[in-house]
Structures are given as structure tokens and as C-alpha cells.
mmCIF file of N, CA and C in Angstrom:
data_model
loop_
_atom_site.group_PDB
_atom_site.id
_atom_site.type_symbol
_atom_site.label_atom_id
_atom_site.label_comp_id
_atom_site.label_asym_id
_atom_site.label_seq_id
_atom_site.Cartn_x
_atom_site.Cartn_y
_atom_site.Cartn_z
ATOM 1 N N UNK G 1 37.835 -21.772 -2.974
ATOM 2 C CA UNK G 1 37.821 -21.481 -1.704
ATOM 3 C C UNK G 1 38.077 -19.935 -1.407
ATOM 4 N N UNK G 2 36.996 -19.753 -0.692
ATOM 5 C CA UNK G 2 36.753 -18.354 0.091
ATOM 6 C C UNK G 2 37.946 -18.277 1.296
ATOM 7 N N UNK G 3 38.770 -17.268 0.919
ATOM 8 C CA UNK G 3 39.464 -16.852 2.478
ATOM 9 C C UNK G 3 39.131 -16.517 3.668
ATOM 10 N N UNK G 4 38.933 -17.208 4.691
ATOM 11 C CA UNK G 4 38.360 -17.043 5.704
ATOM 12 C C UNK G 4 39.207 -15.436 6.618
ATOM 13 N N UNK G 5 38.064 -15.300 6.803
ATOM 14 C CA UNK G 5 38.659 -13.604 7.473
ATOM 15 C C UNK G 5 38.693 -14.238 9.426
ATOM 16 N N UNK G 6 39.621 -13.239 9.894
ATOM 17 C CA UNK G 6 39.521 -13.443 11.279
ATOM 18 C C UNK G 6 38.996 -12.123 11.670
ATOM 19 N N UNK G 7 38.013 -12.032 12.758
ATOM 20 C CA UNK G 7 37.324 -11.217 13.149
ATOM 21 C C UNK G 7 37.388 -11.247 14.765
ATOM 22 N N UNK G 8 38.420 -10.572 15.350
ATOM 23 C CA UNK G 8 38.189 -11.114 16.850
ATOM 24 C C UNK G 8 37.991 -9.675 17.313
ATOM 25 N N UNK G 9 38.953 -9.872 18.864
ATOM 26 C CA UNK G 9 38.378 -8.634 19.471
ATOM 27 C C UNK G 9 39.801 -7.763 19.470
ATOM 28 N N UNK G 10 39.743 -6.578 19.465
ATOM 29 C CA UNK G 10 40.231 -5.769 19.101
ATOM 30 C C UNK G 10 41.171 -5.498 20.633
ATOM 31 N N UNK G 11 41.421 -6.043 21.437
ATOM 32 C CA UNK G 11 41.156 -5.541 22.820
ATOM 33 C C UNK G 11 42.941 -5.564 23.000
ATOM 34 N N UNK G 12 43.464 -6.877 22.229
ATOM 35 C CA UNK G 12 45.440 -6.476 22.064
ATOM 36 C C UNK G 12 45.597 -5.635 21.551
ATOM 37 N N UNK G 13 44.951 -4.788 20.220
ATOM 38 C CA UNK G 13 45.759 -3.859 19.579
ATOM 39 C C UNK G 13 45.561 -2.547 20.919
ATOM 40 N N UNK G 14 44.476 -2.307 21.358
ATOM 41 C CA UNK G 14 44.137 -1.427 22.498
ATOM 42 C C UNK G 14 44.892 -1.273 23.623
ATOM 43 N N UNK G 15 45.341 -2.481 24.126
ATOM 44 C CA UNK G 15 46.216 -2.492 24.927
ATOM 45 C C UNK G 15 48.156 -2.098 24.807
ATOM 46 N N UNK G 16 47.920 -2.655 23.492
ATOM 47 C CA UNK G 16 49.501 -2.576 22.878
ATOM 48 C C UNK G 16 49.629 -1.258 22.473
ATOM 49 N N UNK G 17 48.699 -0.419 21.924
ATOM 50 C CA UNK G 17 48.641 1.019 21.612
ATOM 51 C C UNK G 17 48.678 1.929 22.889
ATOM 52 N N UNK G 18 48.144 1.317 24.168
ATOM 53 C CA UNK G 18 48.072 2.136 25.467
ATOM 54 C C UNK G 18 49.638 2.026 26.012
ATOM 55 N N UNK G 19 50.272 1.032 26.115
ATOM 56 C CA UNK G 19 51.376 0.787 26.411
ATOM 57 C C UNK G 19 52.685 1.378 25.610
ATOM 58 N N UNK G 20 52.521 1.442 24.403
ATOM 59 C CA UNK G 20 53.367 1.948 23.670
ATOM 60 C C UNK G 20 53.288 3.656 23.836
ATOM 61 N N UNK G 21 52.234 4.191 23.901
ATOM 62 C CA UNK G 21 51.763 5.699 24.118
ATOM 63 C C UNK G 21 52.294 5.835 25.679
ATOM 64 N N UNK G 22 51.975 4.890 26.388
ATOM 65 C CA UNK G 22 52.731 5.462 27.725
ATOM 66 C C UNK G 22 54.569 5.445 27.827
ATOM 67 N N UNK G 23 54.673 4.339 27.030
ATOM 68 C CA UNK G 23 56.363 4.792 27.146
ATOM 69 C C UNK G 23 57.166 5.603 26.537
ATOM 70 N N UNK G 24 56.267 5.963 25.233
ATOM 71 C CA UNK G 24 56.550 7.282 24.385
ATOM 72 C C UNK G 24 56.826 8.685 25.620
ATOM 73 N N UNK G 25 55.434 8.559 26.199
ATOM 74 C CA UNK G 25 55.212 9.761 26.886
ATOM 75 C C UNK G 25 55.885 9.915 27.767
ATOM 76 N N UNK G 26 56.434 8.939 28.634
ATOM 77 C CA UNK G 26 57.691 8.502 29.651
ATOM 78 C C UNK G 26 59.415 9.042 28.945
ATOM 79 N N UNK G 27 59.497 8.602 27.767
ATOM 80 C CA UNK G 27 60.352 8.938 27.022
ATOM 81 C C UNK G 27 60.877 10.741 26.855
ATOM 82 N N UNK G 28 59.340 11.110 26.239
ATOM 83 C CA UNK G 28 59.321 12.396 26.228
ATOM 84 C C UNK G 28 59.726 13.020 27.396
ATOM 85 N N UNK G 29 59.107 13.039 28.650
ATOM 86 C CA UNK G 29 59.206 13.577 29.846
ATOM 87 C C UNK G 29 60.715 13.401 30.378
ATOM 88 N N UNK G 30 61.052 12.191 30.089
ATOM 89 C CA UNK G 30 62.672 11.886 30.495
ATOM 90 C C UNK G 30 63.637 13.303 29.613
ATOM 91 N N UNK G 31 63.630 13.051 28.521
ATOM 92 C CA UNK G 31 64.345 14.177 27.787
ATOM 93 C C UNK G 31 63.962 15.018 27.783
ATOM 94 N N UNK G 32 62.880 15.828 28.379
ATOM 95 C CA UNK G 32 62.552 17.272 28.193
ATOM 96 C C UNK G 32 63.547 17.801 29.715
ATOM 97 N N UNK G 33 62.864 16.986 30.755
ATOM 98 C CA UNK G 33 63.352 17.058 32.349
ATOM 99 C C UNK G 33 64.892 17.321 32.007
ATOM 100 N N UNK G 34 65.958 16.237 31.351
ATOM 101 C CA UNK G 34 67.349 16.291 31.429
ATOM 102 C C UNK G 34 67.803 17.345 30.331
ATOM 103 N N UNK G 35 67.471 17.863 29.664
ATOM 104 C CA UNK G 35 67.644 19.151 29.038
ATOM 105 C C UNK G 35 68.360 18.438 28.130
ATOM 106 N N UNK G 36 68.260 17.777 27.413
ATOM 107 C CA UNK G 36 68.976 17.229 26.369
ATOM 108 C C UNK G 36 68.596 17.613 25.327
ATOM 109 N N UNK G 37 69.440 18.970 24.867
ATOM 110 C CA UNK G 37 69.421 19.493 23.211
ATOM 111 C C UNK G 37 68.672 20.929 23.732
ATOM 112 N N UNK G 38 68.718 21.449 24.707
ATOM 113 C CA UNK G 38 68.022 22.528 25.335
ATOM 114 C C UNK G 38 69.133 23.215 25.846
ATOM 115 N N UNK G 39 70.414 23.205 25.741
ATOM 116 C CA UNK G 39 71.216 23.979 26.121
ATOM 117 C C UNK G 39 71.085 25.828 25.774
ATOM 118 N N UNK G 40 70.515 25.947 24.347
ATOM 119 C CA UNK G 40 70.712 27.225 24.059
ATOM 120 C C UNK G 40 69.253 27.656 24.010
ATOM 121 N N UNK G 41 68.759 27.405 25.333
ATOM 122 C CA UNK G 41 67.078 27.928 25.450
ATOM 123 C C UNK G 41 66.666 29.281 25.738
ATOM 124 N N UNK G 42 68.233 30.187 26.502
ATOM 125 C CA UNK G 42 67.578 31.335 26.116
ATOM 126 C C UNK G 42 66.764 31.330 27.542
ATOM 127 N N UNK G 43 66.848 30.518 28.702
ATOM 128 C CA UNK G 43 66.544 30.524 29.900
ATOM 129 C C UNK G 43 67.988 30.825 30.701
ATOM 130 N N UNK G 44 68.085 31.842 31.490
ATOM 131 C CA UNK G 44 69.236 31.695 32.449
ATOM 132 C C UNK G 44 68.769 32.065 33.692
ATOM 133 N N UNK G 45 69.519 31.426 34.732
ATOM 134 C CA UNK G 45 68.670 31.629 35.981
ATOM 135 C C UNK G 45 69.078 32.980 36.609
ATOM 136 N N UNK G 46 68.588 33.744 37.284
ATOM 137 C CA UNK G 46 69.094 35.293 37.977
ATOM 138 C C UNK G 46 69.864 34.667 38.979
ATOM 139 N N UNK G 47 70.356 35.931 39.387
ATOM 140 C CA UNK G 47 70.744 36.053 41.032
ATOM 141 C C UNK G 47 69.897 35.508 41.766
ATOM 142 N N UNK G 48 70.156 34.714 42.833
ATOM 143 C CA UNK G 48 69.651 34.359 43.910
ATOM 144 C C UNK G 48 69.101 35.578 44.878
ATOM 145 N N UNK G 49 67.883 35.530 45.119
ATOM 146 C CA UNK G 49 67.246 36.842 45.948
ATOM 147 C C UNK G 49 67.598 36.261 47.564
ATOM 148 N N UNK G 50 67.969 36.976 48.596
ATOM 149 C CA UNK G 50 67.829 36.347 49.618
ATOM 150 C C UNK G 50 67.070 37.100 50.477
ATOM 151 N N UNK G 51 66.398 36.662 51.232
ATOM 152 C CA UNK G 51 65.967 37.812 52.089
ATOM 153 C C UNK G 51 66.312 37.740 53.945
ATOM 154 N N UNK G 52 65.735 38.541 54.870
ATOM 155 C CA UNK G 52 66.325 38.555 56.001
ATOM 156 C C UNK G 52 65.765 37.284 56.735
ATOM 157 N N UNK G 53 64.943 36.667 56.526
ATOM 158 C CA UNK G 53 64.599 35.200 57.280
ATOM 159 C C UNK G 53 65.467 34.276 56.559
ATOM 160 N N UNK G 54 66.208 34.411 55.157
ATOM 161 C CA UNK G 54 67.069 33.534 54.753
ATOM 162 C C UNK G 54 68.426 33.418 55.572
ATOM 163 N N UNK G 55 68.829 34.898 55.762
ATOM 164 C CA UNK G 55 69.798 35.190 56.139
ATOM 165 C C UNK G 55 69.805 34.745 57.719
ATOM 166 N N UNK G 56 68.717 35.026 58.409
ATOM 167 C CA UNK G 56 68.564 34.841 60.159
ATOM 168 C C UNK G 56 68.705 32.801 60.097
ATOM 169 N N UNK G 57 67.946 32.349 59.182
ATOM 170 C CA UNK G 57 68.070 31.046 59.357
ATOM 171 C C UNK G 57 69.575 30.580 58.851
ATOM 172 N N UNK G 58 70.025 30.766 58.320
ATOM 173 C CA UNK G 58 71.570 30.337 57.953
ATOM 174 C C UNK G 58 72.361 30.805 59.141
ATOM 175 N N UNK G 59 71.922 31.843 59.856
ATOM 176 C CA UNK G 59 72.766 32.354 60.902
ATOM 177 C C UNK G 59 72.646 31.013 62.004
ATOM 178 N N UNK G 60 71.097 30.670 62.113
ATOM 179 C CA UNK G 60 70.827 29.998 63.468
ATOM 180 C C UNK G 60 71.750 28.573 63.075
ATOM 181 N N UNK G 61 72.204 28.166 61.984
ATOM 182 C CA UNK G 61 72.210 26.837 61.765
ATOM 183 C C UNK G 61 73.743 26.881 61.964
ATOM 184 N N UNK G 62 74.582 27.633 61.594
ATOM 185 C CA UNK G 62 76.167 28.140 62.016
ATOM 186 C C UNK G 62 76.424 28.057 63.552
ATOM 187 N N UNK G 63 75.438 29.226 64.324
ATOM 188 C CA UNK G 63 75.871 29.668 65.895
ATOM 189 C C UNK G 63 75.641 28.752 66.471
ATOM 190 N N UNK G 64 76.629 28.561 67.308
ATOM 191 C CA UNK G 64 76.654 28.024 68.704
ATOM 192 C C UNK G 64 76.027 28.274 69.328
ATOM 193 N N UNK G 65 75.008 27.462 70.311
ATOM 194 C CA UNK G 65 74.247 27.708 70.989
ATOM 195 C C UNK G 65 75.286 28.298 72.381
ATOM 196 N N UNK G 66 74.591 29.304 73.203
ATOM 197 C CA UNK G 66 75.709 29.684 74.313
ATOM 198 C C UNK G 66 75.283 29.008 75.660
ATOM 199 N N UNK G 67 76.371 29.077 76.281
ATOM 200 C CA UNK G 67 76.080 28.218 77.642
ATOM 201 C C UNK G 67 75.106 28.872 78.426
ATOM 202 N N UNK G 68 74.224 28.005 78.832
ATOM 203 C CA UNK G 68 72.739 28.141 79.604
ATOM 204 C C UNK G 68 72.841 28.031 80.988
ATOM 205 N N UNK G 69 72.581 28.899 81.694
ATOM 206 C CA UNK G 69 72.193 28.481 83.223
ATOM 207 C C UNK G 69 71.263 27.647 83.584
ATOM 208 N N UNK G 70 70.844 26.453 84.142
ATOM 209 C CA UNK G 70 69.966 25.701 84.375
ATOM 210 C C UNK G 70 68.637 26.560 85.354
ATOM 211 N N UNK G 71 67.723 26.740 84.901
ATOM 212 C CA UNK G 71 66.614 27.351 85.814
ATOM 213 C C UNK G 71 66.485 26.746 87.157
ATOM 214 N N UNK G 72 66.518 27.868 88.045
ATOM 215 C CA UNK G 72 66.576 27.335 89.611
ATOM 216 C C UNK G 72 65.592 26.133 90.353
ATOM 217 N N UNK G 73 65.905 25.477 90.626
ATOM 218 C CA UNK G 73 64.917 24.727 91.436
ATOM 219 C C UNK G 73 63.827 25.187 92.040
ATOM 220 N N UNK G 74 62.771 24.894 91.795
ATOM 221 C CA UNK G 74 61.375 25.067 92.739
ATOM 222 C C UNK G 74 60.983 24.208 93.193
ATOM 223 N N UNK G 75 60.825 24.534 94.486
ATOM 224 C CA UNK G 75 60.230 23.549 95.918
ATOM 225 C C UNK G 75 58.816 23.256 94.886
ATOM 226 N N UNK G 76 58.334 21.923 95.237
ATOM 227 C CA UNK G 76 56.524 21.483 94.454
ATOM 228 C C UNK G 76 55.742 22.113 95.562
ATOM 229 N N UNK G 77 54.623 22.939 95.435
ATOM 230 C CA UNK G 77 53.789 23.359 96.701
ATOM 231 C C UNK G 77 53.185 21.817 97.030
ATOM 232 N N UNK G 78 52.898 22.177 98.317
ATOM 233 C CA UNK G 78 52.069 20.786 99.108
ATOM 234 C C UNK G 78 51.112 20.393 98.474
ATOM 235 N N UNK G 79 50.509 19.454 98.145
ATOM 236 C CA UNK G 79 48.755 18.889 97.904
ATOM 237 C C UNK G 79 48.162 19.621 98.383
ATOM 238 N N UNK G 80 47.350 19.928 98.278
ATOM 239 C CA UNK G 80 45.988 20.680 98.886
ATOM 240 C C UNK G 80 44.841 19.309 98.495
ATOM 241 N N UNK G 81 43.718 19.103 99.623
ATOM 242 C CA UNK G 81 42.937 17.945 99.577
ATOM 243 C C UNK G 81 41.886 18.256 98.578
ATOM 244 N N UNK G 82 41.492 17.626 97.751
ATOM 245 C CA UNK G 82 40.346 17.754 96.652
ATOM 246 C C UNK G 82 39.168 18.129 97.453
ATOM 247 N N UNK G 83 38.939 19.237 96.848
ATOM 248 C CA UNK G 83 37.290 19.885 97.264
ATOM 249 C C UNK G 83 36.419 18.749 96.885
ATOM 250 N N UNK G 84 35.218 18.813 97.508
ATOM 251 C CA UNK G 84 34.120 17.767 97.216
ATOM 252 C C UNK G 84 33.106 18.311 97.536
ATOM 253 N N UNK G 85 32.316 19.098 96.524
ATOM 254 C CA UNK G 85 31.076 19.553 96.531
ATOM 255 C C UNK G 85 30.043 18.803 96.639
ATOM 256 N N UNK G 86 29.391 19.028 97.827
ATOM 257 C CA UNK G 86 27.712 18.462 98.445
ATOM 258 C C UNK G 86 26.259 18.563 97.448
ATOM 259 N N UNK G 87 25.817 17.502 97.365
ATOM 260 C CA UNK G 87 25.084 17.330 96.586
ATOM 261 C C UNK G 87 24.130 18.461 97.123
ATOM 262 N N UNK G 88 22.874 18.592 96.085
ATOM 263 C CA UNK G 88 22.474 19.885 96.194
ATOM 264 C C UNK G 88 21.182 19.361 97.432
ATOM 265 N N UNK G 89 20.589 19.994 98.301
ATOM 266 C CA UNK G 89 19.837 19.662 99.208
ATOM 267 C C UNK G 89 18.826 19.032 98.815
ATOM 268 N N UNK G 90 17.943 19.812 97.886
ATOM 269 C CA UNK G 90 16.368 19.564 97.320
ATOM 270 C C UNK G 90 16.807 18.436 95.889
ATOM 271 N N UNK G 91 16.124 17.520 95.947
ATOM 272 C CA UNK G 91 16.266 17.077 94.397
ATOM 273 C C UNK G 91 15.621 17.501 93.393
ATOM 274 N N UNK G 92 16.011 17.802 91.801
ATOM 275 C CA UNK G 92 15.534 18.205 90.841
ATOM 276 C C UNK G 92 14.126 17.739 90.226
ATOM 277 N N UNK G 93 13.333 18.437 90.357
ATOM 278 C CA UNK G 93 11.937 18.018 89.853
ATOM 279 C C UNK G 93 12.050 17.280 88.601
ATOM 280 N N UNK G 94 10.837 16.190 88.304
ATOM 281 C CA UNK G 94 11.012 15.364 87.190
ATOM 282 C C UNK G 94 10.649 16.342 86.232
ATOM 283 N N UNK G 95 11.352 15.933 85.064
ATOM 284 C CA UNK G 95 10.785 16.663 83.591
ATOM 285 C C UNK G 95 9.423 16.364 83.525
ATOM 286 N N UNK G 96 8.955 16.857 83.125
ATOM 287 C CA UNK G 96 7.330 17.428 82.192
ATOM 288 C C UNK G 96 7.602 16.038 81.096
ATOM 289 N N UNK G 97 6.359 15.139 81.317
ATOM 290 C CA UNK G 97 6.255 14.515 80.035
ATOM 291 C C UNK G 97 5.380 15.002 79.009
ATOM 292 N N UNK G 98 5.720 15.000 77.953
ATOM 293 C CA UNK G 98 4.630 15.556 76.987
ATOM 294 C C UNK G 98 3.710 14.184 76.358
ATOM 295 N N UNK G 99 2.281 15.104 76.282
ATOM 296 C CA UNK G 99 1.489 13.333 76.157
ATOM 297 C C UNK G 99 1.743 12.843 75.062
ATOM 298 N N UNK G 100 1.832 13.621 73.964
ATOM 299 C CA UNK G 100 2.343 12.921 72.617
ATOM 300 C C UNK G 100 3.477 12.128 72.940
ATOM 301 N N UNK G 101 4.459 12.616 73.503
ATOM 302 C CA UNK G 101 5.729 11.856 73.630
ATOM 303 C C UNK G 101 5.439 10.772 74.487
ATOM 304 N N UNK G 102 4.409 10.503 75.340
ATOM 305 C CA UNK G 102 4.224 9.082 75.908
ATOM 306 C C UNK G 102 3.289 8.522 75.175
ATOM 307 N N UNK G 103 2.608 8.964 74.353
ATOM 308 C CA UNK G 103 1.547 7.854 73.519
ATOM 309 C C UNK G 103 2.352 7.166 72.689
ATOM 310 N N UNK G 104 3.575 8.131 71.968
ATOM 311 C CA UNK G 104 4.330 7.284 71.246
ATOM 312 C C UNK G 104 5.200 5.950 71.665
ATOM 313 N N UNK G 105 5.580 6.489 73.217
ATOM 314 C CA UNK G 105 6.065 5.612 73.816
ATOM 315 C C UNK G 105 5.591 4.476 74.324
ATOM 316 N N UNK G 106 4.303 4.891 74.663
ATOM 317 C CA UNK G 106 3.719 3.641 74.683
ATOM 318 C C UNK G 106 3.561 2.675 73.873
ATOM 319 N N UNK G 107 2.912 3.241 72.775
ATOM 320 C CA UNK G 107 2.889 2.590 71.462
ATOM 321 C C UNK G 107 4.098 1.903 70.836
ATOM 322 N N UNK G 108 5.357 2.325 71.487
ATOM 323 C CA UNK G 108 6.453 1.433 70.736
ATOM 324 C C UNK G 108 6.789 0.287 71.801
ATOM 325 N N UNK G 109 6.313 0.376 73.031
ATOM 326 C CA UNK G 109 6.236 -0.952 73.918
ATOM 327 C C UNK G 109 7.294 0.009 75.179
ATOM 328 N N UNK G 110 7.410 1.309 75.506
ATOM 329 C CA UNK G 110 8.504 2.018 76.413
ATOM 330 C C UNK G 110 7.442 2.644 77.473
ATOM 331 N N UNK G 111 7.042 1.472 78.218
ATOM 332 C CA UNK G 111 5.883 2.050 79.208
ATOM 333 C C UNK G 111 6.700 2.405 80.437
ATOM 334 N N UNK G 112 7.640 2.049 80.506
ATOM 335 C CA UNK G 112 8.231 2.245 81.849
ATOM 336 C C UNK G 112 8.918 3.929 81.489
ATOM 337 N N UNK G 113 9.201 4.414 80.527
ATOM 338 C CA UNK G 113 9.643 5.784 80.054
ATOM 339 C C UNK G 113 8.321 6.630 80.237
ATOM 340 N N UNK G 114 7.182 6.119 80.390
ATOM 341 C CA UNK G 114 6.338 7.425 80.600
ATOM 342 C C UNK G 114 5.799 7.391 81.641
ATOM 343 N N UNK G 115 6.025 6.732 82.622
ATOM 344 C CA UNK G 115 5.812 6.788 84.012
ATOM 345 C C UNK G 115 6.573 7.960 84.534
ATOM 346 N N UNK G 116 6.066 8.363 85.461
ATOM 347 C CA UNK G 116 6.295 9.794 86.139
ATOM 348 C C UNK G 116 6.807 9.463 87.453
#
């Protein structure tokens, strides 16, 4: 009797390989970021470089605000009545309608727009 071979979908092995690879990558990232075993890597942090802006920012957080006098009260100005402009005496002339636009509007059933 011949031994039956199982030929199935390798999707399970692909998913398992992906999961194992992702876990291994996260483990390597964790070890490298924690610095385990890398104490003598030769990288030393230099002295902190401070700028004038850094000094001003730290001084501003420490300094207490001086007592400020409130601004003098300003009396509100009396309200002025709104100015209403009169409509123009002569109405604006109707815009000229292009004959081609009138034909297109009539063809589309918009005849009220073609009247002047």
C-alpha cells in the first residue's frame, strides 16, 4: 500500500513564519533599545549645549510675574446709528444674452432664462 501524501495549503506555515519573524524583530528592537550588552560601545554623551533661548525659557519658568496694575477703565463710545446706503436711482441694464446660449437654454427646456 502506498503511503498517502498530504498536500494542503501552506497558508498556516506562512502565518506561523510571519508571527515568529515579527516576535523576533520586536525582541531585537527591545534588546537594542534597552542597551543590554552595549555598555562599552564607545558612544559617550557630550556636554549639554545651552543657548540663550534655553536660558531665557528656564528663567521665565522660575521668575514670578510682577504685580501689574490693571489697565484704566475706558468708557464705551456711544453707539452710532447704522448707515444705510440708498439704492441706485437707475436700475442696472439687463445683461445681454448670447444667441448661442439662448439656443442652448431653449433646447434644454429653460426658456424662461432666454427671455429678456
